[in-house]
Amino acid sequence: MDDSLNNDLPLDEDLTLPGITEGEILVIRSTRRKKSSSAYRQGGRIVISIPARMSKAEESQVVPELIAIIRAREAAKTPQESELAIRIDQLLSELAPEITERPLSVTWRPMRERWGSCTTVDRTIRISDRLALAPSYALDYVLFHEAIHLRHHDHGAEFTEILARFEDSELASAYLDGYEAAERALADPVELKKLRK
Ligand SMILES: [Zn+2]
């Protein structure tokens, strides 16, 4: 075997970093970057661009720091769970006063496959954290949808009639569809390294 062929292979496949416990993190080693690093949100991912020549030791310091900054900024713009519960109460009072049930808890969850879920037995509502920075009409639409499930378990005629009272439902559906289409379009580029949880 010709050892010189190995020179083109990645040197280090151990990509586990401390402080990363959720979500997907993509680290790009950019040959255009000399010293600076940057991070930004792309759909459900945080993408981090670091200089190609950065050492593994430095990477394991810089990457968690950038992730923490991004998450702190997002947290500042994200409605509190208590605000979600208040919003559900407002939406039901205004649009569906016949539904008197209220959730016992409303929580953000890292859900990638669904926008929200409602468990009627314990009256808990979970909202995908992909909506954390969504426009209010899209978040309201999902909150209202799940809140109707407190009374109507399926998507039958009664459910549909109540949901239709939400004015911006077409706009909200378009936002959610567009978000999902963008996520599907974000195929993993081959030059990116994906970090495991
Ligand atoms: Zn539903």
PDB file of C-alpha atoms and ligand atoms in Angstrom:
ATOM      1  CA  MET A   1       0.000   0.000   0.000  1.00  0.00           C
ATOM      2  CA  ASP A   2       1.236   3.439  -0.904  1.00  0.00           C
ATOM      3  CA  ASP A   3       1.295   5.509   2.299  1.00  0.00           C
ATOM      4  CA  SER A   4       1.485   8.804   0.434  1.00  0.00           C
ATOM      5  CA  LEU A   5      -2.189   8.396  -0.520  1.00  0.00           C
ATOM      6  CA  ASN A   6      -3.129   8.923   3.124  1.00  0.00           C
ATOM      7  CA  ASN A   7      -1.875  12.489   3.054  1.00  0.00           C
ATOM      8  CA  ASP A   8      -5.163  13.654   1.585  1.00  0.00           C
ATOM      9  CA  LEU A   9      -7.309  12.041   4.247  1.00  0.00           C
ATOM     10  CA  PRO A  10      -8.583  13.935   7.310  1.00  0.00           C
ATOM     11  CA  LEU A  11      -6.048  13.614  10.092  1.00  0.00           C
ATOM     12  CA  ASP A  12      -8.396  13.489  13.023  1.00  0.00           C
ATOM     13  CA  GLU A  13     -11.812  11.846  13.065  1.00  0.00           C
ATOM     14  CA  ASP A  14     -12.488  12.437  16.756  1.00  0.00           C
ATOM     15  CA  LEU A  15     -14.948  15.313  16.522  1.00  0.00           C
ATOM     16  CA  THR A  16     -16.501  15.124  19.960  1.00  0.00           C
ATOM     17  CA  LEU A  17     -16.382  18.431  21.761  1.00  0.00           C
ATOM     18  CA  PRO A  18     -17.263  19.307  25.345  1.00  0.00           C
ATOM     19  CA  GLY A  19     -20.313  21.431  26.094  1.00  0.00           C
ATOM     20  CA  ILE A  20     -22.358  20.306  23.103  1.00  0.00           C
ATOM     21  CA  THR A  21     -25.382  18.363  24.168  1.00  0.00           C
ATOM     22  CA  GLU A  22     -28.140  19.135  21.680  1.00  0.00           C
ATOM     23  CA  GLY A  23     -28.865  20.050  18.123  1.00  0.00           C
ATOM     24  CA  GLU A  24     -26.598  19.702  15.174  1.00  0.00           C
ATOM     25  CA  ILE A  25     -23.325  21.528  14.967  1.00  0.00           C
ATOM     26  CA  LEU A  26     -21.430  21.828  11.724  1.00  0.00           C
ATOM     27  CA  VAL A  27     -17.851  22.993  11.756  1.00  0.00           C
ATOM     28  CA  ILE A  28     -16.392  24.274   8.514  1.00  0.00           C
ATOM     29  CA  ARG A  29     -12.643  24.620   8.219  1.00  0.00           C
ATOM     30  CA  SER A  30     -12.249  27.490   5.804  1.00  0.00           C
ATOM     31  CA  THR A  31      -9.021  28.092   3.910  1.00  0.00           C
ATOM     32  CA  ARG A  32     -10.143  31.718   3.423  1.00  0.00           C
ATOM     33  CA  ARG A  33     -10.127  32.313   7.159  1.00  0.00           C
ATOM     34  CA  LYS A  34      -6.793  33.221   8.725  1.00  0.00           C
ATOM     35  CA  LYS A  35      -7.609  34.081  12.347  1.00  0.00           C
ATOM     36  CA  SER A  36     -11.262  34.900  12.851  1.00  0.00           C
ATOM     37  CA  SER A  37     -14.074  32.414  13.418  1.00  0.00           C
ATOM     38  CA  SER A  38     -17.793  32.931  12.974  1.00  0.00           C
ATOM     39  CA  ALA A  39     -21.028  31.164  13.792  1.00  0.00           C
ATOM     40  CA  TYR A  40     -24.562  31.415  12.532  1.00  0.00           C
ATOM     41  CA  ARG A  41     -27.852  29.573  12.656  1.00  0.00           C
ATOM     42  CA  GLN A  42     -28.988  27.678   9.576  1.00  0.00           C
ATOM     43  CA  GLY A  43     -32.330  26.012  10.156  1.00  0.00           C
ATOM     44  CA  GLY A  44     -31.944  23.538  13.009  1.00  0.00           C
ATOM     45  CA  ARG A  45     -28.194  23.768  12.869  1.00  0.00           C
ATOM     46  CA  ILE A  46     -25.485  26.020  14.142  1.00  0.00           C
ATOM     47  CA  VAL A  47     -22.774  26.383  11.517  1.00  0.00           C
ATOM     48  CA  ILE A  48     -19.314  27.384  12.675  1.00  0.00           C
ATOM     49  CA  SER A  49     -16.596  28.524  10.337  1.00  0.00           C
ATOM     50  CA  ILE A  50     -13.039  28.377  11.647  1.00  0.00           C
ATOM     51  CA  PRO A  51      -9.639  28.863  10.001  1.00  0.00           C
ATOM     52  CA  ALA A  52      -8.468  25.730   8.216  1.00  0.00           C
ATOM     53  CA  ARG A  53      -5.222  25.758  10.164  1.00  0.00           C
ATOM     54  CA  MET A  54      -6.744  26.045  13.636  1.00  0.00           C
ATOM     55  CA  SER A  55      -5.476  23.369  16.024  1.00  0.00           C
ATOM     56  CA  LYS A  56      -7.852  20.792  17.448  1.00  0.00           C
ATOM     57  CA  ALA A  57      -7.157  22.133  20.933  1.00  0.00           C
ATOM     58  CA  GLU A  58      -8.109  25.666  19.902  1.00  0.00           C
ATOM     59  CA  GLU A  59     -11.178  24.389  18.058  1.00  0.00           C
ATOM     60  CA  SER A  60     -12.416  22.641  21.187  1.00  0.00           C
ATOM     61  CA  GLN A  61     -12.267  25.998  22.997  1.00  0.00           C
ATOM     62  CA  VAL A  62     -13.614  28.285  20.294  1.00  0.00           C
ATOM     63  CA  VAL A  63     -16.528  26.167  19.087  1.00  0.00           C
ATOM     64  CA  PRO A  64     -18.368  25.855  22.440  1.00  0.00           C
ATOM     65  CA  GLU A  65     -17.862  29.588  23.035  1.00  0.00           C
ATOM     66  CA  LEU A  66     -19.468  30.494  19.718  1.00  0.00           C
ATOM     67  CA  ILE A  67     -22.324  28.061  20.311  1.00  0.00           C
ATOM     68  CA  ALA A  68     -22.953  29.645  23.718  1.00  0.00           C
ATOM     69  CA  ILE A  69     -23.100  33.141  22.173  1.00  0.00           C
ATOM     70  CA  ILE A  70     -25.554  32.054  19.468  1.00  0.00           C
ATOM     71  CA  ARG A  71     -27.772  30.264  22.001  1.00  0.00           C
ATOM     72  CA  ALA A  72     -27.736  33.221  24.412  1.00  0.00           C
ATOM     73  CA  ARG A  73     -28.788  35.627  21.648  1.00  0.00           C
ATOM     74  CA  GLU A  74     -31.565  33.299  20.558  1.00  0.00           C
ATOM     75  CA  ALA A  75     -32.754  32.753  24.118  1.00  0.00           C
ATOM     76  CA  ALA A  76     -33.092  36.535  24.523  1.00  0.00           C
ATOM     77  CA  LYS A  77     -35.439  36.629  21.514  1.00  0.00           C
ATOM     78  CA  THR A  78     -37.385  33.465  22.384  1.00  0.00           C
ATOM     79  CA  PRO A  79     -40.716  33.712  24.198  1.00  0.00           C
ATOM     80  CA  GLN A  80     -40.675  32.210  27.693  1.00  0.00           C
ATOM     81  CA  GLU A  81     -42.741  29.067  28.232  1.00  0.00           C
ATOM     82  CA  SER A  82     -44.981  31.061  30.586  1.00  0.00           C
ATOM     83  CA  GLU A  83     -45.641  33.487  27.709  1.00  0.00           C
ATOM     84  CA  LEU A  84     -46.652  30.564  25.479  1.00  0.00           C
ATOM     85  CA  ALA A  85     -49.241  29.501  28.052  1.00  0.00           C
ATOM     86  CA  ILE A  86     -50.583  33.049  28.277  1.00  0.00           C
ATOM     87  CA  ARG A  87     -50.796  33.249  24.482  1.00  0.00           C
ATOM     88  CA  ILE A  88     -52.743  29.987  24.319  1.00  0.00           C
ATOM     89  CA  ASP A  89     -55.172  31.353  26.877  1.00  0.00           C
ATOM     90  CA  GLN A  90     -55.630  34.525  24.784  1.00  0.00           C
ATOM     91  CA  LEU A  91     -56.100  32.614  21.530  1.00  0.00           C
ATOM     92  CA  LEU A  92     -58.690  30.263  23.031  1.00  0.00           C
ATOM     93  CA  SER A  93     -60.538  33.101  24.760  1.00  0.00           C
ATOM     94  CA  GLU A  94     -60.698  35.154  21.564  1.00  0.00           C
ATOM     95  CA  LEU A  95     -61.226  32.497  18.911  1.00  0.00           C
ATOM     96  CA  ALA A  96     -62.660  29.448  20.651  1.00  0.00           C
ATOM     97  CA  PRO A  97     -64.380  30.460  23.903  1.00  0.00           C
ATOM     98  CA  GLU A  98     -66.251  27.142  23.945  1.00  0.00           C
ATOM     99  CA  ILE A  99     -62.935  25.407  24.713  1.00  0.00           C
ATOM    100  CA  THR A 100     -62.507  25.954  28.436  1.00  0.00           C
ATOM    101  CA  GLU A 101     -59.638  23.526  28.946  1.00  0.00           C
ATOM    102  CA  ARG A 102     -56.222  25.038  29.543  1.00  0.00           C
ATOM    103  CA  PRO A 103     -52.860  23.266  29.347  1.00  0.00           C
ATOM    104  CA  LEU A 104     -51.101  22.416  32.595  1.00  0.00           C
ATOM    105  CA  SER A 105     -47.768  22.913  30.913  1.00  0.00           C
ATOM    106  CA  VAL A 106     -46.456  24.382  27.677  1.00  0.00           C
ATOM    107  CA  THR A 107     -42.824  23.633  26.903  1.00  0.00           C
ATOM    108  CA  TRP A 108     -40.283  24.122  24.148  1.00  0.00           C
ATOM    109  CA  ARG A 109     -38.893  20.820  22.850  1.00  0.00           C
ATOM    110  CA  PRO A 110     -36.213  19.984  20.273  1.00  0.00           C
ATOM    111  CA  MET A 111     -38.647  18.355  17.843  1.00  0.00           C
ATOM    112  CA  ARG A 112     -37.546  18.014  14.241  1.00  0.00           C
ATOM    113  CA  GLU A 113     -40.442  15.981  12.851  1.00  0.00           C
ATOM    114  CA  ARG A 114     -43.381  17.893  14.298  1.00  0.00           C
ATOM    115  CA  TRP A 115     -44.267  21.515  15.015  1.00  0.00           C
ATOM    116  CA  GLY A 116     -46.099  20.735  18.191  1.00  0.00           C
ATOM    117  CA  SER A 117     -47.908  18.059  20.136  1.00  0.00           C
ATOM    118  CA  CYS A 118     -50.658  17.903  22.713  1.00  0.00           C
ATOM    119  CA  THR A 119     -51.250  15.147  25.245  1.00  0.00           C
ATOM    120  CA  THR A 120     -54.813  15.428  26.438  1.00  0.00           C
ATOM    121  CA  VAL A 121     -54.589  13.058  29.438  1.00  0.00           C
ATOM    122  CA  ASP A 122     -52.152  15.286  31.307  1.00  0.00           C
ATOM    123  CA  ARG A 123     -52.943  18.451  29.297  1.00  0.00           C
ATOM    124  CA  THR A 124     -49.367  19.092  28.229  1.00  0.00           C
ATOM    125  CA  ILE A 125     -48.415  20.938  25.068  1.00  0.00           C
ATOM    126  CA  ARG A 126     -44.968  20.789  23.522  1.00  0.00           C
ATOM    127  CA  ILE A 127     -43.813  23.211  20.850  1.00  0.00           C
ATOM    128  CA  SER A 128     -40.890  22.591  18.518  1.00  0.00           C
ATOM    129  CA  ASP A 129     -37.969  24.875  19.256  1.00  0.00           C
ATOM    130  CA  ARG A 130     -37.703  25.428  15.493  1.00  0.00           C
ATOM    131  CA  LEU A 131     -40.446  27.991  16.153  1.00  0.00           C
ATOM    132  CA  ALA A 132     -38.413  29.882  18.752  1.00  0.00           C
ATOM    133  CA  LEU A 133     -37.608  32.685  16.303  1.00  0.00           C
ATOM    134  CA  ALA A 134     -40.643  32.315  14.062  1.00  0.00           C
ATOM    135  CA  PRO A 135     -42.955  35.236  13.240  1.00  0.00           C
ATOM    136  CA  SER A 136     -45.752  35.491  15.774  1.00  0.00           C
ATOM    137  CA  TYR A 137     -48.472  34.459  13.303  1.00  0.00           C
ATOM    138  CA  ALA A 138     -46.694  31.123  12.694  1.00  0.00           C
ATOM    139  CA  LEU A 139     -46.121  30.461  16.390  1.00  0.00           C
ATOM    140  CA  ASP A 140     -49.713  31.465  17.198  1.00  0.00           C
ATOM    141  CA  TYR A 141     -51.016  29.130  14.520  1.00  0.00           C
ATOM    142  CA  VAL A 142     -49.202  26.128  16.022  1.00  0.00           C
ATOM    143  CA  LEU A 143     -50.167  27.143  19.580  1.00  0.00           C
ATOM    144  CA  PHE A 144     -53.809  27.443  18.547  1.00  0.00           C
ATOM    145  CA  HIS A 145     -53.718  24.126  16.662  1.00  0.00           C
ATOM    146  CA  GLU A 146     -52.360  22.271  19.711  1.00  0.00           C
ATOM    147  CA  ALA A 147     -54.704  24.098  22.077  1.00  0.00           C
ATOM    148  CA  ILE A 148     -57.754  22.937  20.073  1.00  0.00           C
ATOM    149  CA  HIS A 149     -56.533  19.379  20.679  1.00  0.00           C
ATOM    150  CA  LEU A 150     -57.229  19.890  24.389  1.00  0.00           C
ATOM    151  CA  ARG A 151     -60.878  19.392  23.409  1.00  0.00           C
ATOM    152  CA  HIS A 152     -60.798  17.749  19.979  1.00  0.00           C
ATOM    153  CA  HIS A 153     -58.316  14.905  19.659  1.00  0.00           C
ATOM    154  CA  ASP A 154     -58.432  14.332  15.920  1.00  0.00           C
ATOM    155  CA  HIS A 155     -58.426  16.633  12.909  1.00  0.00           C
ATOM    156  CA  GLY A 156     -62.115  16.108  12.232  1.00  0.00           C
ATOM    157  CA  ALA A 157     -64.776  18.569  11.118  1.00  0.00           C
ATOM    158  CA  GLU A 158     -65.099  20.292  14.517  1.00  0.00           C
ATOM    159  CA  PHE A 159     -61.353  20.729  14.785  1.00  0.00           C
ATOM    160  CA  THR A 160     -61.108  22.115  11.251  1.00  0.00           C
ATOM    161  CA  GLU A 161     -63.969  24.542  11.800  1.00  0.00           C
ATOM    162  CA  ILE A 162     -62.310  26.013  14.883  1.00  0.00           C
ATOM    163  CA  LEU A 163     -58.831  26.171  13.346  1.00  0.00           C
ATOM    164  CA  ALA A 164     -60.277  28.046  10.351  1.00  0.00           C
ATOM    165  CA  ARG A 165     -61.096  30.937  12.697  1.00  0.00           C
ATOM    166  CA  PHE A 166     -57.397  31.739  12.805  1.00  0.00           C
ATOM    167  CA  GLU A 167     -57.062  34.562  10.290  1.00  0.00           C
ATOM    168  CA  ASP A 168     -53.495  34.077   9.169  1.00  0.00           C
ATOM    169  CA  SER A 169     -53.671  30.314   8.708  1.00  0.00           C
ATOM    170  CA  GLU A 170     -52.691  30.436   5.028  1.00  0.00           C
ATOM    171  CA  LEU A 171     -49.740  32.660   5.738  1.00  0.00           C
ATOM    172  CA  ALA A 172     -48.708  30.491   8.681  1.00  0.00           C
ATOM    173  CA  SER A 173     -49.008  27.270   6.666  1.00  0.00           C
ATOM    174  CA  ALA A 174     -46.876  28.816   3.935  1.00  0.00           C
ATOM    175  CA  TYR A 175     -44.218  29.766   6.491  1.00  0.00           C
ATOM    176  CA  LEU A 176     -44.141  26.272   7.993  1.00  0.00           C
ATOM    177  CA  ASP A 177     -44.084  24.578   4.576  1.00  0.00           C
ATOM    178  CA  GLY A 178     -41.309  26.885   3.433  1.00  0.00           C
ATOM    179  CA  TYR A 179     -39.271  26.187   6.559  1.00  0.00           C
ATOM    180  CA  GLU A 180     -39.602  22.436   6.028  1.00  0.00           C
ATOM    181  CA  ALA A 181     -38.701  22.747   2.352  1.00  0.00           C
ATOM    182  CA  ALA A 182     -35.576  24.727   3.287  1.00  0.00           C
ATOM    183  CA  GLU A 183     -34.611  22.072   5.847  1.00  0.00           C
ATOM    184  CA  ARG A 184     -34.966  19.312   3.268  1.00  0.00           C
ATOM    185  CA  ALA A 185     -32.890  21.326   0.825  1.00  0.00           C
ATOM    186  CA  LEU A 186     -30.045  21.620   3.340  1.00  0.00           C
ATOM    187  CA  ALA A 187     -28.349  18.405   2.305  1.00  0.00           C
ATOM    188  CA  ASP A 188     -25.032  17.864   4.050  1.00  0.00           C
ATOM    189  CA  PRO A 189     -22.251  19.318   1.916  1.00  0.00           C
ATOM    190  CA  VAL A 190     -19.420  16.803   1.678  1.00  0.00           C
ATOM    191  CA  GLU A 191     -16.774  19.215   2.913  1.00  0.00           C
ATOM    192  CA  LEU A 192     -18.549  19.803   6.224  1.00  0.00           C
ATOM    193  CA  LYS A 193     -17.729  17.829   9.325  1.00  0.00           C
ATOM    194  CA  LYS A 194     -20.707  16.862  11.412  1.00  0.00           C
ATOM    195  CA  LEU A 195     -20.228  16.710  15.159  1.00  0.00           C
ATOM    196  CA  ARG A 196     -22.096  14.077  17.088  1.00  0.00           C
ATOM    197  CA  LYS A 197     -24.119  14.929  20.162  1.00  0.00           C
TER     198      LYS A 197
HETATM  199 ZN    ZN B   1     -52.950  18.219  15.285  1.00  0.00          ZN
END
